[in-house]
mmCIF file of C-alpha atoms and ligand atoms in Angstrom:
data_model
loop_
_atom_site.group_PDB
_atom_site.id
_atom_site.type_symbol
_atom_site.label_atom_id
_atom_site.label_comp_id
_atom_site.label_asym_id
_atom_site.label_seq_id
_atom_site.Cartn_x
_atom_site.Cartn_y
_atom_site.Cartn_z
ATOM 1 C CA MET A 1 -33.993 11.621 -4.031
ATOM 2 C CA LEU A 2 -31.156 9.171 -4.320
ATOM 3 C CA ARG A 3 -27.746 10.201 -3.079
ATOM 4 C CA PHE A 4 -24.714 8.038 -2.947
ATOM 5 C CA ARG A 5 -21.111 8.768 -2.401
ATOM 6 C CA GLY A 6 -18.262 6.448 -1.843
ATOM 7 C CA CYS A 7 -14.722 5.496 -2.606
ATOM 8 C CA VAL A 8 -15.304 2.761 -5.134
ATOM 9 C CA GLY A 9 -11.582 2.112 -5.508
ATOM 10 C CA LEU A 10 -11.241 1.409 -1.793
ATOM 11 C CA GLY A 11 -14.210 -0.926 -1.799
ATOM 12 C CA LYS A 12 -16.273 1.013 0.758
ATOM 13 C CA VAL A 13 -19.606 2.389 -0.463
ATOM 14 C CA LEU A 14 -22.304 4.221 1.466
ATOM 15 C CA VAL A 15 -25.744 4.184 -0.159
ATOM 16 C CA ALA A 16 -28.104 6.602 1.583
ATOM 17 C CA ALA A 17 -31.704 6.871 0.381
ATOM 18 C CA ALA A 18 -33.685 9.950 1.488
ATOM 19 C CA TRP A 19 -35.712 9.275 4.614
ATOM 20 C CA PRO A 20 -39.446 8.992 3.909
ATOM 21 C CA TYR A 21 -41.842 11.112 5.950
ATOM 22 C CA ILE A 22 -44.223 8.737 7.634
ATOM 23 C CA ASN A 23 -47.201 11.043 7.997
ATOM 24 C CA TYR A 24 -48.940 8.573 5.690
ATOM 25 C CA VAL A 25 -48.320 5.024 4.523
ATOM 26 C CA PRO A 26 -46.383 5.405 1.279
ATOM 27 C CA HIS A 27 -47.906 4.374 -2.029
ATOM 28 C CA LEU A 28 -45.927 2.509 -4.692
ATOM 29 C CA GLY A 29 -44.483 5.723 -6.167
ATOM 30 C CA THR A 30 -42.793 6.675 -2.904
ATOM 31 C CA LEU A 31 -40.959 3.348 -2.992
ATOM 32 C CA LEU A 32 -39.043 4.472 -6.101
ATOM 33 C CA PRO A 33 -36.111 6.313 -4.439
ATOM 34 C CA LEU A 34 -35.530 3.336 -2.137
ATOM 35 C CA LEU A 35 -35.847 0.916 -5.034
ATOM 36 C CA SER A 36 -33.272 2.876 -7.084
ATOM 37 C CA ALA A 37 -30.930 2.943 -4.084
ATOM 38 C CA ASP A 38 -31.475 -0.802 -3.661
ATOM 39 C CA VAL A 39 -30.317 -1.397 -7.251
ATOM 40 C CA VAL A 40 -27.160 0.654 -6.601
ATOM 41 C CA ALA A 41 -26.463 -1.193 -3.328
ATOM 42 C CA ARG A 42 -26.892 -4.594 -4.987
ATOM 43 C CA TYR A 43 -24.639 -3.565 -7.881
ATOM 44 C CA TYR A 44 -21.760 -2.625 -5.573
ATOM 45 C CA ARG A 45 -22.254 -5.744 -3.437
ATOM 46 C CA LEU A 46 -22.036 -7.905 -6.565
ATOM 47 C CA LYS A 47 -18.805 -6.084 -7.436
ATOM 48 C CA GLY A 48 -17.467 -7.218 -4.080
ATOM 49 C CA ASP A 49 -17.443 -3.803 -2.400
ATOM 50 C CA ASP A 50 -18.178 -3.282 1.273
ATOM 51 C CA VAL A 51 -21.631 -1.646 1.125
ATOM 52 C CA VAL A 52 -23.720 0.008 3.821
ATOM 53 C CA PHE A 53 -27.238 0.865 2.650
ATOM 54 C CA VAL A 54 -29.166 3.033 5.104
ATOM 55 C CA SER A 55 -32.386 4.970 5.450
ATOM 56 C CA GLY A 56 -35.072 5.543 8.068
ATOM 57 C CA SER A 57 -38.451 7.012 8.922
ATOM 58 C CA ASP A 58 -38.551 10.791 9.298
ATOM 59 C CA GLU A 59 -40.836 11.185 12.312
ATOM 60 C CA HIS A 60 -40.165 14.865 12.944
ATOM 61 C CA GLY A 61 -41.408 18.021 11.315
ATOM 62 C CA THR A 62 -44.807 19.426 10.663
ATOM 63 C CA PRO A 63 -46.241 16.793 8.240
ATOM 64 C CA ILE A 64 -46.519 14.332 11.147
ATOM 65 C CA GLU A 65 -48.010 16.937 13.477
ATOM 66 C CA VAL A 66 -50.531 18.140 10.888
ATOM 67 C CA GLU A 67 -51.691 14.582 10.159
ATOM 68 C CA ALA A 68 -51.868 13.664 13.878
ATOM 69 C CA ILE A 69 -54.032 16.732 14.586
ATOM 70 C CA ARG A 70 -56.255 15.810 11.640
ATOM 71 C CA ARG A 71 -56.756 12.308 13.076
ATOM 72 C CA GLY A 72 -57.054 13.499 16.682
ATOM 73 C CA ILE A 73 -54.148 11.366 17.956
ATOM 74 C CA HIS A 74 -50.701 12.109 19.445
ATOM 75 C CA PRO A 75 -47.878 12.492 16.855
ATOM 76 C CA LYS A 76 -45.880 9.723 18.602
ATOM 77 C CA GLU A 77 -48.768 7.290 18.173
ATOM 78 C CA LEU A 78 -48.987 8.066 14.458
ATOM 79 C CA ALA A 79 -45.201 7.788 14.026
ATOM 80 C CA ASP A 80 -44.976 4.460 15.911
ATOM 81 C CA ARG A 81 -47.820 2.988 13.872
ATOM 82 C CA ASN A 82 -46.552 4.129 10.465
ATOM 83 C CA HIS A 83 -42.902 3.294 11.166
ATOM 84 C CA LYS A 84 -43.903 -0.302 11.797
ATOM 85 C CA ILE A 85 -46.027 -0.466 8.638
ATOM 86 C CA VAL A 86 -43.293 1.106 6.477
ATOM 87 C CA SER A 87 -40.546 -1.134 7.941
ATOM 88 C CA ASP A 88 -42.661 -4.233 7.220
ATOM 89 C CA LEU A 89 -43.432 -3.009 3.696
ATOM 90 C CA LEU A 90 -39.757 -2.445 2.867
ATOM 91 C CA GLU A 91 -38.939 -5.918 4.101
ATOM 92 C CA ARG A 92 -41.757 -7.466 2.086
ATOM 93 C CA TYR A 93 -40.553 -5.675 -1.045
ATOM 94 C CA GLY A 94 -37.069 -7.089 -0.463
ATOM 95 C CA ILE A 95 -35.307 -3.701 -0.219
ATOM 96 C CA SER A 96 -31.848 -4.774 0.930
ATOM 97 C CA LEU A 97 -31.288 -2.128 3.624
ATOM 98 C CA ASP A 98 -28.540 -2.808 6.156
ATOM 99 C CA ASN A 99 -30.179 -0.399 8.569
ATOM 100 C CA TYR A 100 -33.652 1.135 8.431
ATOM 101 C CA THR A 101 -33.887 3.309 11.524
ATOM 102 C CA ARG A 102 -35.990 6.250 12.735
ATOM 103 C CA THR A 103 -35.389 9.827 13.818
ATOM 104 C CA GLU A 104 -36.611 8.984 17.333
ATOM 105 C CA SER A 105 -33.815 6.451 17.899
ATOM 106 C CA PRO A 106 -31.494 7.612 20.748
ATOM 107 C CA LEU A 107 -28.429 7.142 18.535
ATOM 108 C CA HIS A 108 -29.892 9.347 15.809
ATOM 109 C CA LYS A 109 -30.873 12.068 18.286
ATOM 110 C CA GLU A 110 -27.421 12.075 19.878
ATOM 111 C CA PHE A 111 -25.727 12.382 16.483
ATOM 112 C CA VAL A 112 -28.001 15.237 15.369
ATOM 113 C CA ARG A 113 -27.503 17.086 18.674
ATOM 114 C CA LYS A 114 -23.694 16.875 18.372
ATOM 115 C CA HIS A 115 -23.774 17.797 14.692
ATOM 116 C CA HIS A 116 -25.935 20.886 15.297
ATOM 117 C CA LEU A 117 -23.775 21.979 18.212
ATOM 118 C CA LYS A 118 -20.717 21.751 15.964
ATOM 119 C CA ILE A 119 -22.427 23.850 13.272
ATOM 120 C CA TYR A 120 -23.490 26.387 15.915
ATOM 121 C CA LYS A 121 -20.004 26.628 17.463
ATOM 122 C CA ASN A 122 -18.493 27.148 14.008
ATOM 123 C CA GLY A 123 -20.739 30.156 13.426
ATOM 124 C CA TYR A 124 -23.213 28.826 10.887
ATOM 125 C CA ILE A 125 -26.352 29.381 12.944
ATOM 126 C CA PHE A 126 -27.758 32.766 13.902
ATOM 127 C CA THR A 127 -30.991 34.178 15.291
ATOM 128 C CA LYS A 128 -33.036 37.093 14.092
ATOM 129 C CA GLU A 129 -36.491 38.516 14.493
ATOM 130 C CA THR A 130 -38.867 37.568 11.752
ATOM 131 C CA GLU A 131 -42.533 37.746 10.891
ATOM 132 C CA LEU A 132 -44.530 34.522 10.910
ATOM 133 C CA PRO A 133 -48.165 33.683 10.269
ATOM 134 C CA TYR A 134 -50.138 33.128 13.486
ATOM 135 C CA CYS A 135 -53.563 31.516 13.657
ATOM 136 C CA PRO A 136 -55.783 33.469 16.075
ATOM 137 C CA LYS A 137 -58.251 30.564 16.282
ATOM 138 C CA CYS A 138 -55.716 27.743 16.961
ATOM 139 C CA LYS A 139 -53.607 30.190 19.027
ATOM 140 C CA ARG A 140 -50.315 29.032 17.488
ATOM 141 C CA PHE A 141 -47.651 30.077 15.016
ATOM 142 C CA LEU A 142 -47.959 28.337 11.675
ATOM 143 C CA PRO A 143 -44.615 26.896 10.483
ATOM 144 C CA ASP A 144 -44.269 25.628 6.883
ATOM 145 C CA ARG A 145 -46.989 23.016 6.369
ATOM 146 C CA PHE A 146 -49.384 24.583 8.847
ATOM 147 C CA VAL A 147 -50.052 27.348 6.359
ATOM 148 C CA GLU A 148 -50.978 27.022 2.698
ATOM 149 C CA GLY A 149 -51.870 29.465 -0.029
ATOM 150 C CA THR A 150 -51.101 30.487 -3.593
ATOM 151 C CA CYS A 151 -47.426 30.583 -4.673
ATOM 152 C CA PRO A 152 -46.434 34.213 -5.429
ATOM 153 C CA TYR A 153 -44.098 33.007 -8.224
ATOM 154 C CA CYS A 154 -46.015 30.373 -10.217
ATOM 155 C CA GLY A 155 -49.593 30.726 -8.981
ATOM 156 C CA TYR A 156 -49.836 27.148 -7.672
ATOM 157 C CA GLY A 157 -52.871 27.114 -5.377
ATOM 158 C CA GLU A 158 -51.631 24.654 -2.763
ATOM 159 C CA ALA A 159 -48.146 25.992 -2.002
ATOM 160 C CA ARG A 160 -46.878 25.330 1.527
ATOM 161 C CA GLY A 161 -45.544 28.098 3.734
ATOM 162 C CA ASP A 162 -41.919 27.026 3.252
ATOM 163 C CA GLN A 163 -41.826 25.709 -0.302
ATOM 164 C CA CYS A 164 -43.825 25.450 -3.501
ATOM 165 C CA ASP A 165 -44.114 21.844 -4.668
ATOM 166 C CA ARG A 166 -44.750 22.936 -8.258
ATOM 167 C CA CYS A 167 -41.913 25.408 -8.963
ATOM 168 C CA GLY A 168 -39.642 24.141 -6.155
ATOM 169 C CA ARG A 169 -38.877 27.621 -4.789
ATOM 170 C CA LEU A 170 -38.340 28.185 -1.073
ATOM 171 C CA LEU A 171 -41.044 30.553 0.095
ATOM 172 C CA ASP A 172 -41.477 33.207 2.738
ATOM 173 C CA PRO A 173 -44.769 32.219 4.438
ATOM 174 C CA THR A 174 -45.782 35.874 4.803
ATOM 175 C CA LYS A 175 -45.653 36.268 0.998
ATOM 176 C CA LEU A 176 -48.244 33.540 0.263
ATOM 177 C CA VAL A 177 -51.314 34.855 -1.548
ATOM 178 C CA ASN A 178 -54.643 34.107 0.207
ATOM 179 C CA PRO A 179 -53.028 32.102 3.035
ATOM 180 C CA HIS A 180 -55.012 29.868 5.374
ATOM 181 C CA CYS A 181 -54.285 27.756 8.458
ATOM 182 C CA THR A 182 -54.253 24.089 7.360
ATOM 183 C CA ILE A 183 -55.892 22.987 10.624
ATOM 184 C CA CYS A 184 -58.921 25.299 10.742
ATOM 185 C CA ARG A 185 -58.673 27.229 7.421
ATOM 186 C CA THR A 186 -58.707 30.589 9.237
ATOM 187 C CA LYS A 187 -56.774 33.443 7.612
ATOM 188 C CA PRO A 188 -53.618 33.938 9.716
ATOM 189 C CA VAL A 189 -52.348 37.244 11.112
ATOM 190 C CA ILE A 190 -48.654 38.204 11.006
ATOM 191 C CA ARG A 191 -46.689 38.342 14.287
ATOM 192 C CA ARG A 192 -43.022 38.983 15.094
ATOM 193 C CA VAL A 193 -40.951 36.171 16.634
ATOM 194 C CA LYS A 194 -37.257 35.278 17.187
ATOM 195 C CA HIS A 195 -36.125 32.420 14.964
ATOM 196 C CA TRP A 196 -33.006 30.280 14.334
ATOM 197 C CA TYR A 197 -31.411 30.193 10.884
ATOM 198 C CA PHE A 198 -28.843 27.998 9.157
ATOM 199 C CA ASP A 199 -26.482 30.357 7.324
ATOM 200 C CA MET A 200 -26.644 28.767 3.858
ATOM 201 C CA PRO A 201 -25.201 31.798 1.977
ATOM 202 C CA LYS A 202 -21.827 31.205 3.721
ATOM 203 C CA PHE A 203 -21.482 28.002 1.679
ATOM 204 C CA THR A 204 -22.106 29.593 -1.729
ATOM 205 C CA ASP A 205 -18.469 29.566 -2.947
ATOM 206 C CA GLN A 206 -17.760 26.053 -1.675
ATOM 207 C CA LEU A 207 -20.930 24.741 -3.316
ATOM 208 C CA LEU A 208 -20.104 26.474 -6.606
ATOM 209 C CA ASP A 209 -16.660 24.821 -6.650
ATOM 210 C CA TYR A 210 -18.124 21.432 -5.762
ATOM 211 C CA ILE A 211 -20.899 21.527 -8.362
ATOM 212 C CA LYS A 212 -18.679 22.824 -11.156
ATOM 213 C CA SER A 213 -15.912 20.293 -10.522
ATOM 214 C CA ASN A 214 -18.108 17.233 -9.871
ATOM 215 C CA LYS A 215 -18.085 15.164 -13.048
ATOM 216 C CA GLN A 216 -20.602 12.624 -11.711
ATOM 217 C CA LEU A 217 -23.475 15.123 -11.587
ATOM 218 C CA PRO A 218 -25.988 14.816 -14.435
ATOM 219 C CA ASP A 219 -26.413 18.045 -16.462
ATOM 220 C CA ASN A 220 -29.956 18.724 -15.271
ATOM 221 C CA ALA A 221 -28.941 18.417 -11.599
ATOM 222 C CA ARG A 222 -25.912 20.670 -12.189
ATOM 223 C CA ASN A 223 -27.937 23.349 -14.013
ATOM 224 C CA PHE A 224 -30.739 23.274 -11.447
ATOM 225 C CA SER A 225 -28.239 23.693 -8.590
ATOM 226 C CA LEU A 226 -26.323 26.463 -10.364
ATOM 227 C CA LYS A 227 -29.589 28.329 -10.970
ATOM 228 C CA LEU A 228 -30.389 28.189 -7.249
ATOM 229 C CA LEU A 229 -26.926 29.548 -6.436
ATOM 230 C CA GLN A 230 -27.224 32.342 -9.006
ATOM 231 C CA GLU A 231 -30.567 33.399 -7.520
ATOM 232 C CA GLY A 232 -28.774 33.597 -4.166
ATOM 233 C CA LEU A 233 -29.050 31.117 -1.294
ATOM 234 C CA LYS A 234 -31.253 32.187 1.592
ATOM 235 C CA PRO A 235 -30.678 31.434 5.272
ATOM 236 C CA ARG A 236 -32.757 28.355 6.110
ATOM 237 C CA PRO A 237 -35.084 28.670 9.145
HETATM 238 ZN ZN1 ZN B 1 -44.527 28.035 -7.201
HETATM 239 ZN ZN1 ZN B 2 -56.038 27.540 12.749
#
């Protein structure tokens, strides 16, 4: 997804392309968001604006861990290898990034730590007990991509525990139909565990105002976002 925001009148523009997961080496299609962002960055540079175009490799999260387990290597080894390949590819394709970094960079980690602490101190993070799928064979809880099954809303057979890639809905992993552990394909059991949540519903009114008053949003993006808000935002684990 391409996001950009900036004060065009002041001549400072930030172009931020979504960070690719590097659990695999991206194919041509995954280059598209970066390519679109590249066009935007070049346009503003030609206009004479002061542009910073940034992105980076997303080395965290379960896709990396799942793939590393599948290959029998450490996640860090997979991330190091793929980050290098992806960085080289972007350079060879002439994507005009000012900074292509990675989530493991000390600067990135420090920023995220401070940012999360600020969110926590301002009361937007809470804990509660929840039920999560647990694989008795692997002896581990199964967050998002570690469990797959059929989407209870649209019937898609390969929905992940956290989200359905076909209908786009956020999912409760315990509601998946015919779930299985993605490592060993065992049917998980449900166990109770304490979990951290980002309190998304607290932002509902602010988001409604922003989406309704933002004239730059295309209609389909506005309607999609409004539909999500009408259905009610859920706290994000
Ligand atoms: Zn679905
Ligand atoms: Zn398992």
